[in-house]
Amino acid sequence: MKCSNACRAVLLAAVLVVGFAAQGFAAGFALYEWSNRGNGMAGAMTALADDPSAIAYNPAGITQLEGTHAMVGSSFVAPSAEVNMGGETYKTKNKVYTIPHAYFTQQINDQLWVGIGEYSRFGVGTNYDHDWAGANNVYKAVMKSFSIAPVMAVKVTDNWSVAGGMDFMRAAFEQKKMNAVLGDVHIKAEGWTVGWNLSTRYEFNDQWSVGLVYRGEQKMVGRGTQSNSNGVPYGSLTTMVANLPSSITAGIAYKPTEDLRFDFDVIRTHWSSYDSIEYNYDGGTDSVTSVKNYNDAMRYALGVEYDLTDAHVLRAGFVYDESPIEEGREDFMLPTSDRYIYSLGYGYKHGDWTVDFSGMYVRNEGRVIEARPAEGIPDTAHIHNSKALVGGMSIGYSF
């Protein structure tokens, strides 16, 4: 059954509302939860990229979509961790963060496609009690972001497509920590940054395809405020400046049968450009630089998809994700170690509709942070039992 004009209007409105209003929280710093089909395959979609979420995974893939397509959905993340320090065990607060996504693609002619999407590429979600032992380092850190991503794709030949796109990212950051002089310190900043991406996809035959995506570095300049509970004059925070890293993703897909598909992706993120966060103040207060000096890091993802019937699809995946944080630069704001992700997914197709569900278990390796009292880490800390549960649903429609 085809969608009426009214149905089209409702779905497009849903895409636009989610796309321009979404400000989802997220656990971690770099995010890949861009659709629940993708989540079920551990984010390994670069060489397949054959549904509207290709706008996020590999925009060149939208040339596989005839006509008009839309998708909306969300992932829900519940992170947790424990820290042993000074003979005590501290746990993060139980929080659930939402990562929404929305995509719309349109075929213009046999060679040209356009699309627009909303998804989150970066995020942080960490919460401890305000009086825990590491509160002078941080007790709350939240970054929420969303990217509005228009793309254009061209089918150069029957087997080869290329695409380019923009990334209009809105990010907001909030941090709370304790200080012996200032008391409870509260920092807030938000702003826009513009980035770009280039991508390509090539099909060797009906079984093998490859994809490649490059995302440019983005400079985030957030304007904000800083306050403290003791009312100490400290100057007003004017800007908070950081570089968000570029990345390159390569993927290869193999379809041994019509019902079975594999995708293997490798991502190199150039975290070395995220070398510091600079806090600038007025009122005669000197700027403060928080040194990060991250290392470039790799992410490896393998996903599999099997059509159980024409209507029912099963998915699974695995990720190994390297930490970019070097020894001596760890803090309590982010998961600080390598992580492993195990995923499962289910898809249902009915006419022009698709519904996808996914679940992921994220396990972070334990890590020891040596005492750095000047940075709010009073004693050696052992981070363990650090994990996250992720689930979600996406709905798609082909007009």
mmCIF file of C-alpha atoms in Angstrom:
data_model
loop_
_atom_site.group_PDB
_atom_site.id
_atom_site.type_symbol
_atom_site.label_atom_id
_atom_site.label_comp_id
_atom_site.label_asym_id
_atom_site.label_seq_id
_atom_site.Cartn_x
_atom_site.Cartn_y
_atom_site.Cartn_z
ATOM 1 C CA MET A 1 0.000 0.000 0.000
ATOM 2 C CA LYS A 2 1.415 3.368 -1.035
ATOM 3 C CA CYS A 3 1.469 6.303 1.350
ATOM 4 C CA SER A 4 -0.983 9.157 0.713
ATOM 5 C CA ASN A 5 0.152 12.773 0.481
ATOM 6 C CA ALA A 6 -1.019 13.297 4.054
ATOM 7 C CA CYS A 7 0.998 10.266 5.192
ATOM 8 C CA ARG A 8 4.068 11.642 3.405
ATOM 9 C CA ALA A 9 3.635 14.998 5.098
ATOM 10 C CA VAL A 10 3.385 13.407 8.540
ATOM 11 C CA LEU A 11 6.513 11.296 8.022
ATOM 12 C CA LEU A 12 8.529 14.187 6.608
ATOM 13 C CA ALA A 13 7.426 16.367 9.528
ATOM 14 C CA ALA A 14 8.622 13.649 11.923
ATOM 15 C CA VAL A 15 12.004 13.638 10.213
ATOM 16 C CA LEU A 16 12.308 17.416 10.442
ATOM 17 C CA VAL A 17 11.083 17.662 14.038
ATOM 18 C CA VAL A 18 13.451 14.989 15.278
ATOM 19 C CA GLY A 19 16.242 16.295 13.084
ATOM 20 C CA PHE A 20 16.109 19.882 14.254
ATOM 21 C CA ALA A 21 14.982 19.415 17.857
ATOM 22 C CA ALA A 22 17.013 16.406 18.928
ATOM 23 C CA GLN A 23 19.677 17.070 21.534
ATOM 24 C CA GLY A 24 20.319 13.572 22.811
ATOM 25 C CA PHE A 25 22.692 12.674 25.594
ATOM 26 C CA ALA A 26 25.147 9.855 25.030
ATOM 27 C CA ALA A 27 27.688 7.749 26.841
ATOM 28 C CA GLY A 28 31.236 7.916 25.518
ATOM 29 C CA PHE A 29 32.871 10.506 23.282
ATOM 30 C CA ALA A 30 32.693 9.180 19.709
ATOM 31 C CA LEU A 31 29.298 7.691 18.878
ATOM 32 C CA TYR A 32 28.234 5.247 16.168
ATOM 33 C CA GLU A 33 24.629 4.502 17.199
ATOM 34 C CA TRP A 34 23.140 5.859 13.974
ATOM 35 C CA SER A 35 20.372 3.317 13.286
ATOM 36 C CA ASN A 36 19.084 0.167 14.907
ATOM 37 C CA ARG A 37 19.780 -1.925 11.850
ATOM 38 C CA GLY A 38 23.346 -0.636 12.098
ATOM 39 C CA ASN A 39 23.458 -1.180 15.868
ATOM 40 C CA GLY A 40 22.416 -4.803 15.376
ATOM 41 C CA MET A 41 25.435 -5.208 13.081
ATOM 42 C CA ALA A 42 27.795 -3.383 15.489
ATOM 43 C CA GLY A 43 27.810 -0.324 13.224
ATOM 44 C CA ALA A 44 29.417 -2.243 10.326
ATOM 45 C CA MET A 45 27.483 -0.663 7.438
ATOM 46 C CA THR A 46 30.057 1.232 5.360
ATOM 47 C CA ALA A 47 30.123 -1.119 2.363
ATOM 48 C CA LEU A 48 26.438 -2.152 2.539
ATOM 49 C CA ALA A 49 24.893 1.299 3.198
ATOM 50 C CA ASP A 50 21.617 0.423 1.473
ATOM 51 C CA ASP A 51 18.974 2.126 3.632
ATOM 52 C CA PRO A 52 18.399 5.797 4.616
ATOM 53 C CA SER A 53 20.938 5.594 7.464
ATOM 54 C CA ALA A 54 23.602 5.494 4.733
ATOM 55 C CA ILE A 55 23.558 9.292 5.199
ATOM 56 C CA ALA A 56 25.492 8.617 8.413
ATOM 57 C CA TYR A 57 27.420 5.443 7.561
ATOM 58 C CA ASN A 58 28.343 6.130 3.912
ATOM 59 C CA PRO A 59 26.388 8.781 1.951
ATOM 60 C CA ALA A 60 27.503 7.300 -1.374
ATOM 61 C CA GLY A 61 25.260 4.338 -0.581
ATOM 62 C CA ILE A 62 22.009 6.288 -1.012
ATOM 63 C CA THR A 63 22.290 5.740 -4.805
ATOM 64 C CA GLN A 64 20.945 2.242 -4.071
ATOM 65 C CA LEU A 65 17.596 3.729 -2.935
ATOM 66 C CA GLU A 66 15.015 4.245 -5.661
ATOM 67 C CA GLY A 67 12.473 7.020 -5.108
ATOM 68 C CA THR A 68 11.931 8.510 -1.652
ATOM 69 C CA HIS A 69 12.838 6.968 1.706
ATOM 70 C CA ALA A 70 12.643 8.008 5.365
ATOM 71 C CA MET A 71 13.733 6.588 8.714
ATOM 72 C CA VAL A 72 13.359 7.756 12.320
ATOM 73 C CA GLY A 73 14.357 6.162 15.602
ATOM 74 C CA SER A 74 16.375 6.301 18.812
ATOM 75 C CA SER A 75 18.915 4.366 20.809
ATOM 76 C CA PHE A 76 18.886 4.351 24.602
ATOM 77 C CA VAL A 77 22.134 4.023 26.554
ATOM 78 C CA ALA A 78 22.481 3.028 30.230
ATOM 79 C CA PRO A 79 26.157 3.287 31.316
ATOM 80 C CA SER A 80 27.617 2.297 34.671
ATOM 81 C CA ALA A 81 31.020 1.970 36.322
ATOM 82 C CA GLU A 82 32.661 1.476 39.709
ATOM 83 C CA VAL A 83 35.755 3.201 41.087
ATOM 84 C CA ASN A 84 37.818 1.923 43.999
ATOM 85 C CA MET A 85 39.757 4.761 45.634
ATOM 86 C CA GLY A 86 41.024 5.322 49.146
ATOM 87 C CA GLY A 87 39.528 2.054 50.389
ATOM 88 C CA GLU A 88 36.014 2.995 49.225
ATOM 89 C CA THR A 89 33.934 1.918 46.216
ATOM 90 C CA TYR A 90 31.995 4.553 44.289
ATOM 91 C CA LYS A 91 29.392 3.918 41.609
ATOM 92 C CA THR A 92 28.084 6.144 38.840
ATOM 93 C CA LYS A 93 24.457 7.217 39.066
ATOM 94 C CA ASN A 94 21.885 5.245 37.095
ATOM 95 C CA LYS A 95 21.030 7.331 34.041
ATOM 96 C CA VAL A 96 19.572 6.558 30.609
ATOM 97 C CA TYR A 97 20.610 8.745 27.674
ATOM 98 C CA THR A 98 18.812 9.039 24.345
ATOM 99 C CA ILE A 99 20.500 9.160 20.914
ATOM 100 C CA PRO A 100 17.907 9.971 18.220
ATOM 101 C CA HIS A 101 18.323 9.719 14.457
ATOM 102 C CA ALA A 102 16.290 10.691 11.387
ATOM 103 C CA TYR A 103 16.969 10.448 7.647
ATOM 104 C CA PHE A 104 15.277 11.412 4.396
ATOM 105 C CA THR A 105 16.548 10.566 0.885
ATOM 106 C CA GLN A 106 15.272 11.527 -2.568
ATOM 107 C CA GLN A 107 16.279 10.239 -5.988
ATOM 108 C CA ILE A 108 16.382 13.160 -8.444
ATOM 109 C CA ASN A 109 17.191 11.173 -11.602
ATOM 110 C CA ASP A 110 19.219 8.145 -12.673
ATOM 111 C CA GLN A 111 22.515 9.791 -11.658
ATOM 112 C CA LEU A 112 21.680 12.137 -8.756
ATOM 113 C CA TRP A 113 20.414 11.618 -5.187
ATOM 114 C CA VAL A 114 20.074 14.024 -2.245
ATOM 115 C CA GLY A 115 19.355 13.494 1.416
ATOM 116 C CA ILE A 116 19.341 15.053 4.855
ATOM 117 C CA GLY A 117 19.895 13.407 8.212
ATOM 118 C CA GLU A 118 20.176 14.018 11.921
ATOM 119 C CA TYR A 119 22.394 11.919 14.164
ATOM 120 C CA SER A 120 24.924 12.292 16.998
ATOM 121 C CA ARG A 121 28.668 11.836 16.455
ATOM 122 C CA PHE A 122 29.990 12.825 19.889
ATOM 123 C CA GLY A 123 28.654 12.632 23.422
ATOM 124 C CA VAL A 124 29.492 12.233 27.112
ATOM 125 C CA GLY A 125 27.380 11.061 30.027
ATOM 126 C CA THR A 126 29.035 10.681 33.450
ATOM 127 C CA ASN A 127 27.384 11.242 36.845
ATOM 128 C CA TYR A 128 28.711 10.605 40.366
ATOM 129 C CA ASP A 129 27.498 11.861 43.747
ATOM 130 C CA HIS A 130 28.655 15.419 44.410
ATOM 131 C CA ASP A 131 30.616 14.372 47.494
ATOM 132 C CA TRP A 132 32.471 11.377 46.081
ATOM 133 C CA ALA A 133 36.287 11.188 46.436
ATOM 134 C CA GLY A 134 36.970 12.292 42.855
ATOM 135 C CA ALA A 135 34.564 15.255 42.887
ATOM 136 C CA ASN A 136 37.443 17.739 42.575
ATOM 137 C CA ASN A 137 38.155 16.179 39.171
ATOM 138 C CA VAL A 138 34.508 15.883 38.090
ATOM 139 C CA TYR A 139 31.187 14.660 39.442
ATOM 140 C CA LYS A 140 29.043 15.429 36.412
ATOM 141 C CA ALA A 141 30.016 15.723 32.750
ATOM 142 C CA VAL A 142 27.453 15.798 29.942
ATOM 143 C CA MET A 143 27.986 16.603 26.283
ATOM 144 C CA LYS A 144 24.936 16.499 24.032
ATOM 145 C CA SER A 145 25.278 16.992 20.311
ATOM 146 C CA PHE A 146 23.417 16.572 17.071
ATOM 147 C CA SER A 147 24.502 16.943 13.458
ATOM 148 C CA ILE A 148 22.310 18.166 10.617
ATOM 149 C CA ALA A 149 23.821 16.506 7.566
ATOM 150 C CA PRO A 150 22.736 17.369 4.007
ATOM 151 C CA VAL A 151 24.354 15.119 1.388
ATOM 152 C CA MET A 152 24.482 14.748 -2.391
ATOM 153 C CA ALA A 153 25.420 11.497 -4.145
ATOM 154 C CA VAL A 154 26.216 10.796 -7.792
ATOM 155 C CA LYS A 155 26.159 7.429 -9.542
ATOM 156 C CA VAL A 156 29.226 7.685 -11.769
ATOM 157 C CA THR A 157 28.740 4.230 -13.289
ATOM 158 C CA ASP A 158 26.391 1.339 -12.535
ATOM 159 C CA ASN A 159 28.939 0.069 -9.995
ATOM 160 C CA TRP A 160 30.531 3.237 -8.608
ATOM 161 C CA SER A 161 29.041 6.096 -6.576
ATOM 162 C CA VAL A 162 30.562 9.136 -4.891
ATOM 163 C CA ALA A 163 29.088 11.614 -2.406
ATOM 164 C CA GLY A 164 29.830 14.759 -0.448
ATOM 165 C CA GLY A 165 28.108 16.293 2.520
ATOM 166 C CA MET A 166 28.153 18.905 5.249
ATOM 167 C CA ASP A 167 27.936 18.509 9.010
ATOM 168 C CA PHE A 168 26.255 21.353 10.891
ATOM 169 C CA MET A 169 26.847 20.246 14.472
ATOM 170 C CA ARG A 170 25.316 21.743 17.589
ATOM 171 C CA ALA A 171 27.018 20.737 20.825
ATOM 172 C CA ALA A 172 26.355 21.661 24.450
ATOM 173 C CA PHE A 173 28.682 20.799 27.335
ATOM 174 C CA GLU A 174 28.062 20.853 31.076
ATOM 175 C CA GLN A 175 30.585 20.063 33.801
ATOM 176 C CA LYS A 176 30.314 20.126 37.578
ATOM 177 C CA LYS A 177 33.138 19.625 40.059
ATOM 178 C CA MET A 178 34.180 20.689 43.544
ATOM 179 C CA ASN A 179 36.997 23.113 44.409
ATOM 180 C CA ALA A 180 38.527 23.939 47.808
ATOM 181 C CA VAL A 181 38.262 27.708 47.178
ATOM 182 C CA LEU A 182 35.348 28.069 44.753
ATOM 183 C CA GLY A 183 33.099 25.370 46.184
ATOM 184 C CA ASP A 184 30.711 23.769 43.680
ATOM 185 C CA VAL A 185 31.897 24.853 40.204
ATOM 186 C CA HIS A 186 29.444 24.709 37.310
ATOM 187 C CA ILE A 187 30.602 25.201 33.686
ATOM 188 C CA LYS A 188 28.224 25.373 30.701
ATOM 189 C CA ALA A 189 29.035 26.068 27.054
ATOM 190 C CA GLU A 190 27.361 25.486 23.689
ATOM 191 C CA GLY A 191 27.887 26.371 20.061
ATOM 192 C CA TRP A 192 27.840 25.361 16.388
ATOM 193 C CA THR A 193 30.605 23.955 14.233
ATOM 194 C CA VAL A 194 30.639 23.113 10.521
ATOM 195 C CA GLY A 195 32.351 20.096 8.994
ATOM 196 C CA TRP A 196 32.337 18.096 5.788
ATOM 197 C CA ASN A 197 32.659 14.558 4.488
ATOM 198 C CA LEU A 198 33.521 12.726 1.268
ATOM 199 C CA SER A 199 32.580 9.127 0.518
ATOM 200 C CA THR A 200 32.532 6.486 -2.175
ATOM 201 C CA ARG A 201 31.152 2.993 -2.735
ATOM 202 C CA TYR A 202 32.054 0.449 -5.399
ATOM 203 C CA GLU A 203 30.419 -2.891 -6.299
ATOM 204 C CA PHE A 204 32.764 -5.416 -7.879
ATOM 205 C CA ASN A 205 29.889 -7.824 -8.524
ATOM 206 C CA ASP A 206 26.717 -9.090 -6.829
ATOM 207 C CA GLN A 207 28.764 -10.474 -3.934
ATOM 208 C CA TRP A 208 31.544 -7.980 -3.143
ATOM 209 C CA SER A 209 31.466 -4.241 -2.449
ATOM 210 C CA VAL A 210 33.670 -1.703 -0.684
ATOM 211 C CA GLY A 211 33.111 1.715 0.892
ATOM 212 C CA LEU A 212 35.302 4.594 2.043
ATOM 213 C CA VAL A 213 34.368 7.682 4.097
ATOM 214 C CA TYR A 214 36.487 10.647 5.203
ATOM 215 C CA ARG A 215 35.206 13.139 7.795
ATOM 216 C CA GLY A 216 37.056 16.423 8.252
ATOM 217 C CA GLU A 217 38.246 17.893 11.541
ATOM 218 C CA GLN A 218 35.940 20.411 13.217
ATOM 219 C CA LYS A 219 36.806 23.238 15.591
ATOM 220 C CA MET A 220 34.230 23.708 18.314
ATOM 221 C CA VAL A 221 33.964 27.158 19.898
ATOM 222 C CA GLY A 222 31.314 27.116 22.587
ATOM 223 C CA ARG A 223 30.131 30.210 24.417
ATOM 224 C CA GLY A 224 29.081 29.785 27.995
ATOM 225 C CA THR A 225 29.156 30.585 31.681
ATOM 226 C CA GLN A 226 30.932 29.524 34.851
ATOM 227 C CA SER A 227 29.582 29.900 38.379
ATOM 228 C CA ASN A 228 30.647 28.759 41.843
ATOM 229 C CA SER A 229 28.726 28.218 45.069
ATOM 230 C CA ASN A 230 31.081 30.375 47.187
ATOM 231 C CA GLY A 231 30.463 33.486 45.119
ATOM 232 C CA VAL A 232 34.169 34.019 44.472
ATOM 233 C CA PRO A 233 34.782 36.559 41.659
ATOM 234 C CA TYR A 234 36.518 34.618 38.930
ATOM 235 C CA GLY A 235 35.706 36.339 35.647
ATOM 236 C CA SER A 236 33.084 35.160 33.184
ATOM 237 C CA LEU A 237 33.698 32.226 30.864
ATOM 238 C CA THR A 238 33.563 33.609 27.317
ATOM 239 C CA THR A 239 34.548 30.653 25.142
ATOM 240 C CA MET A 240 35.470 26.987 25.403
ATOM 241 C CA VAL A 241 37.559 25.781 22.432
ATOM 242 C CA ALA A 242 38.412 22.228 21.317
ATOM 243 C CA ASN A 243 39.181 20.378 18.098
ATOM 244 C CA LEU A 244 36.936 17.456 17.185
ATOM 245 C CA PRO A 245 38.935 14.835 15.264
ATOM 246 C CA SER A 246 38.806 13.821 11.633
ATOM 247 C CA SER A 247 38.403 10.138 10.730
ATOM 248 C CA ILE A 248 38.644 7.727 7.838
ATOM 249 C CA THR A 249 36.464 4.609 7.536
ATOM 250 C CA ALA A 250 36.953 1.693 5.155
ATOM 251 C CA GLY A 251 34.536 -1.192 4.775
ATOM 252 C CA ILE A 252 34.160 -4.361 2.748
ATOM 253 C CA ALA A 253 30.934 -6.358 2.315
ATOM 254 C CA TYR A 254 30.420 -9.916 1.144
ATOM 255 C CA LYS A 255 27.114 -11.554 0.164
ATOM 256 C CA PRO A 256 27.697 -15.316 -0.223
ATOM 257 C CA THR A 257 23.972 -15.833 -0.862
ATOM 258 C CA GLU A 258 20.946 -13.613 -1.435
ATOM 259 C CA ASP A 259 19.955 -14.106 2.208
ATOM 260 C CA LEU A 260 23.295 -13.608 3.974
ATOM 261 C CA ARG A 261 25.451 -10.466 4.232
ATOM 262 C CA PHE A 262 28.693 -9.614 6.042
ATOM 263 C CA ASP A 263 30.310 -6.190 6.511
ATOM 264 C CA PHE A 264 33.713 -5.527 8.064
ATOM 265 C CA ASP A 265 34.691 -1.926 8.877
ATOM 266 C CA VAL A 266 37.909 -0.309 10.080
ATOM 267 C CA ILE A 267 37.881 3.269 11.440
ATOM 268 C CA ARG A 268 40.935 5.365 12.219
ATOM 269 C CA THR A 269 40.082 8.430 14.266
ATOM 270 C CA HIS A 270 42.719 11.151 14.416
ATOM 271 C CA TRP A 271 42.316 11.874 18.112
ATOM 272 C CA SER A 272 45.774 13.484 18.220
ATOM 273 C CA SER A 273 44.119 16.717 17.036
ATOM 274 C CA TYR A 274 42.109 16.716 20.280
ATOM 275 C CA ASP A 275 45.129 17.963 22.191
ATOM 276 C CA SER A 276 43.479 20.329 24.676
ATOM 277 C CA ILE A 277 40.378 22.193 25.830
ATOM 278 C CA GLU A 278 40.912 25.918 26.241
ATOM 279 C CA TYR A 279 38.762 27.950 28.645
ATOM 280 C CA ASN A 280 38.858 31.701 27.987
ATOM 281 C CA TYR A 281 37.631 34.285 30.523
ATOM 282 C CA ASP A 282 37.099 38.004 30.731
ATOM 283 C CA GLY A 283 37.497 40.220 33.794
ATOM 284 C CA GLY A 284 41.271 39.846 33.874
ATOM 285 C CA THR A 285 41.204 36.092 34.523
ATOM 286 C CA ASP A 286 43.845 34.133 32.616
ATOM 287 C CA SER A 287 42.862 31.447 30.139
ATOM 288 C CA VAL A 288 43.041 27.865 31.377
ATOM 289 C CA THR A 289 44.180 24.984 29.163
ATOM 290 C CA SER A 290 43.262 21.401 29.978
ATOM 291 C CA VAL A 291 45.823 19.238 28.184
ATOM 292 C CA LYS A 292 44.465 16.046 26.561
ATOM 293 C CA ASN A 293 47.114 14.870 24.046
ATOM 294 C CA TYR A 294 45.043 11.911 22.872
ATOM 295 C CA ASN A 295 46.504 9.298 20.536
ATOM 296 C CA ASP A 296 45.058 8.259 17.186
ATOM 297 C CA ALA A 297 42.998 5.085 17.657
ATOM 298 C CA MET A 298 41.441 2.247 15.660
ATOM 299 C CA ARG A 299 37.992 0.687 15.733
ATOM 300 C CA TYR A 300 37.209 -2.698 14.144
ATOM 301 C CA ALA A 301 33.614 -3.796 13.553
ATOM 302 C CA LEU A 302 32.165 -6.983 12.049
ATOM 303 C CA GLY A 303 28.460 -7.344 11.302
ATOM 304 C CA VAL A 304 26.311 -10.102 9.827
ATOM 305 C CA GLU A 305 22.717 -10.056 8.584
ATOM 306 C CA TYR A 306 20.538 -13.024 7.624
ATOM 307 C CA ASP A 307 17.091 -12.990 5.999
ATOM 308 C CA LEU A 308 15.229 -15.675 7.913
ATOM 309 C CA THR A 309 12.204 -15.081 5.647
ATOM 310 C CA ASP A 310 11.129 -12.242 3.362
ATOM 311 C CA ALA A 311 9.736 -10.471 6.449
ATOM 312 C CA HIS A 312 12.122 -11.409 9.265
ATOM 313 C CA VAL A 313 15.821 -10.476 9.472
ATOM 314 C CA LEU A 314 18.365 -11.472 12.138
ATOM 315 C CA ARG A 315 21.589 -9.536 12.870
ATOM 316 C CA ALA A 316 24.699 -9.783 15.054
ATOM 317 C CA GLY A 317 28.012 -7.994 15.406
ATOM 318 C CA PHE A 318 31.214 -7.410 17.350
ATOM 319 C CA VAL A 319 33.441 -4.340 17.898
ATOM 320 C CA TYR A 320 36.911 -3.855 19.286
ATOM 321 C CA ASP A 321 37.429 -0.150 20.026
ATOM 322 C CA GLU A 322 40.840 1.196 21.084
ATOM 323 C CA SER A 323 41.062 3.917 23.701
ATOM 324 C CA PRO A 324 42.867 7.098 22.595
ATOM 325 C CA ILE A 325 43.696 8.130 26.174
ATOM 326 C CA GLU A 326 47.339 7.665 27.094
ATOM 327 C CA GLU A 327 48.647 6.801 30.542
ATOM 328 C CA GLY A 328 48.775 9.823 32.812
ATOM 329 C CA ARG A 329 45.981 11.652 30.950
ATOM 330 C CA GLU A 330 43.046 9.625 32.247
ATOM 331 C CA ASP A 331 40.252 11.264 34.221
ATOM 332 C CA PHE A 332 36.758 10.377 35.425
ATOM 333 C CA MET A 333 34.932 12.187 32.632
ATOM 334 C CA LEU A 334 35.156 9.397 30.024
ATOM 335 C CA PRO A 335 35.591 5.626 29.812
ATOM 336 C CA THR A 336 39.380 5.418 29.749
ATOM 337 C CA SER A 337 40.164 1.973 28.321
ATOM 338 C CA ASP A 338 39.654 -0.275 25.308
ATOM 339 C CA ARG A 339 36.151 -1.593 24.899
ATOM 340 C CA TYR A 340 34.361 -4.580 23.398
ATOM 341 C CA ILE A 341 30.832 -4.431 22.010
ATOM 342 C CA TYR A 342 28.523 -7.385 21.349
ATOM 343 C CA SER A 343 25.320 -6.743 19.394
ATOM 344 C CA LEU A 344 22.134 -8.458 18.278
ATOM 345 C CA GLY A 345 19.344 -7.156 16.089
ATOM 346 C CA TYR A 346 16.005 -8.022 14.514
ATOM 347 C CA GLY A 347 14.246 -6.473 11.548
ATOM 348 C CA TYR A 348 10.673 -6.801 10.286
ATOM 349 C CA LYS A 349 9.526 -5.855 6.788
ATOM 350 C CA HIS A 350 5.893 -5.346 5.767
ATOM 351 C CA GLY A 351 5.151 -3.725 2.430
ATOM 352 C CA ASP A 352 6.835 -0.318 2.373
ATOM 353 C CA TRP A 353 7.526 -0.352 6.123
ATOM 354 C CA THR A 354 10.523 -1.611 8.091
ATOM 355 C CA VAL A 355 10.960 -1.854 11.862
ATOM 356 C CA ASP A 356 14.374 -2.574 13.387
ATOM 357 C CA PHE A 357 15.267 -3.438 16.976
ATOM 358 C CA SER A 358 18.743 -3.781 18.471
ATOM 359 C CA GLY A 359 20.530 -4.535 21.714
ATOM 360 C CA MET A 360 24.206 -4.063 22.560
ATOM 361 C CA TYR A 361 26.411 -4.878 25.518
ATOM 362 C CA VAL A 362 29.471 -2.626 25.897
ATOM 363 C CA ARG A 363 32.302 -3.833 28.133
ATOM 364 C CA ASN A 364 35.191 -1.537 29.006
ATOM 365 C CA GLU A 365 38.449 -2.976 30.251
ATOM 366 C CA GLY A 366 39.496 -2.009 33.766
ATOM 367 C CA ARG A 367 42.120 0.681 34.254
ATOM 368 C CA VAL A 368 44.255 2.146 37.025
ATOM 369 C CA ILE A 369 44.584 5.919 37.331
ATOM 370 C CA GLU A 370 47.559 7.017 39.384
ATOM 371 C CA ALA A 371 47.015 9.751 41.966
ATOM 372 C CA ARG A 372 47.283 13.320 40.647
ATOM 373 C CA PRO A 373 46.099 15.511 43.560
ATOM 374 C CA ALA A 374 46.613 18.741 41.612
ATOM 375 C CA GLU A 375 44.024 17.487 39.096
ATOM 376 C CA GLY A 376 41.479 16.341 41.665
ATOM 377 C CA ILE A 377 42.546 12.676 41.828
ATOM 378 C CA PRO A 378 43.638 12.354 45.481
ATOM 379 C CA ASP A 379 44.552 8.663 45.472
ATOM 380 C CA THR A 380 45.204 5.821 43.034
ATOM 381 C CA ALA A 381 41.882 4.848 41.459
ATOM 382 C CA HIS A 382 40.878 1.455 40.043
ATOM 383 C CA ILE A 383 38.074 1.695 37.466
ATOM 384 C CA HIS A 384 36.261 -1.607 36.980
ATOM 385 C CA ASN A 385 32.901 -3.097 36.056
ATOM 386 C CA SER A 386 32.570 -0.338 33.454
ATOM 387 C CA LYS A 387 29.848 -1.218 30.973
ATOM 388 C CA ALA A 388 26.775 0.000 29.125
ATOM 389 C CA LEU A 389 23.535 -1.493 27.844
ATOM 390 C CA VAL A 390 22.146 -0.076 24.596
ATOM 391 C CA GLY A 391 18.781 -0.742 22.999
ATOM 392 C CA GLY A 392 16.535 0.965 20.508
ATOM 393 C CA MET A 393 14.103 0.956 17.602
ATOM 394 C CA SER A 394 13.992 2.496 14.126
ATOM 395 C CA ILE A 395 11.047 2.786 11.705
ATOM 396 C CA GLY A 396 11.528 3.213 7.965
ATOM 397 C CA TYR A 397 9.211 3.863 5.025
ATOM 398 C CA SER A 398 9.687 3.712 1.239
ATOM 399 C CA PHE A 399 7.382 6.146 -0.552
#
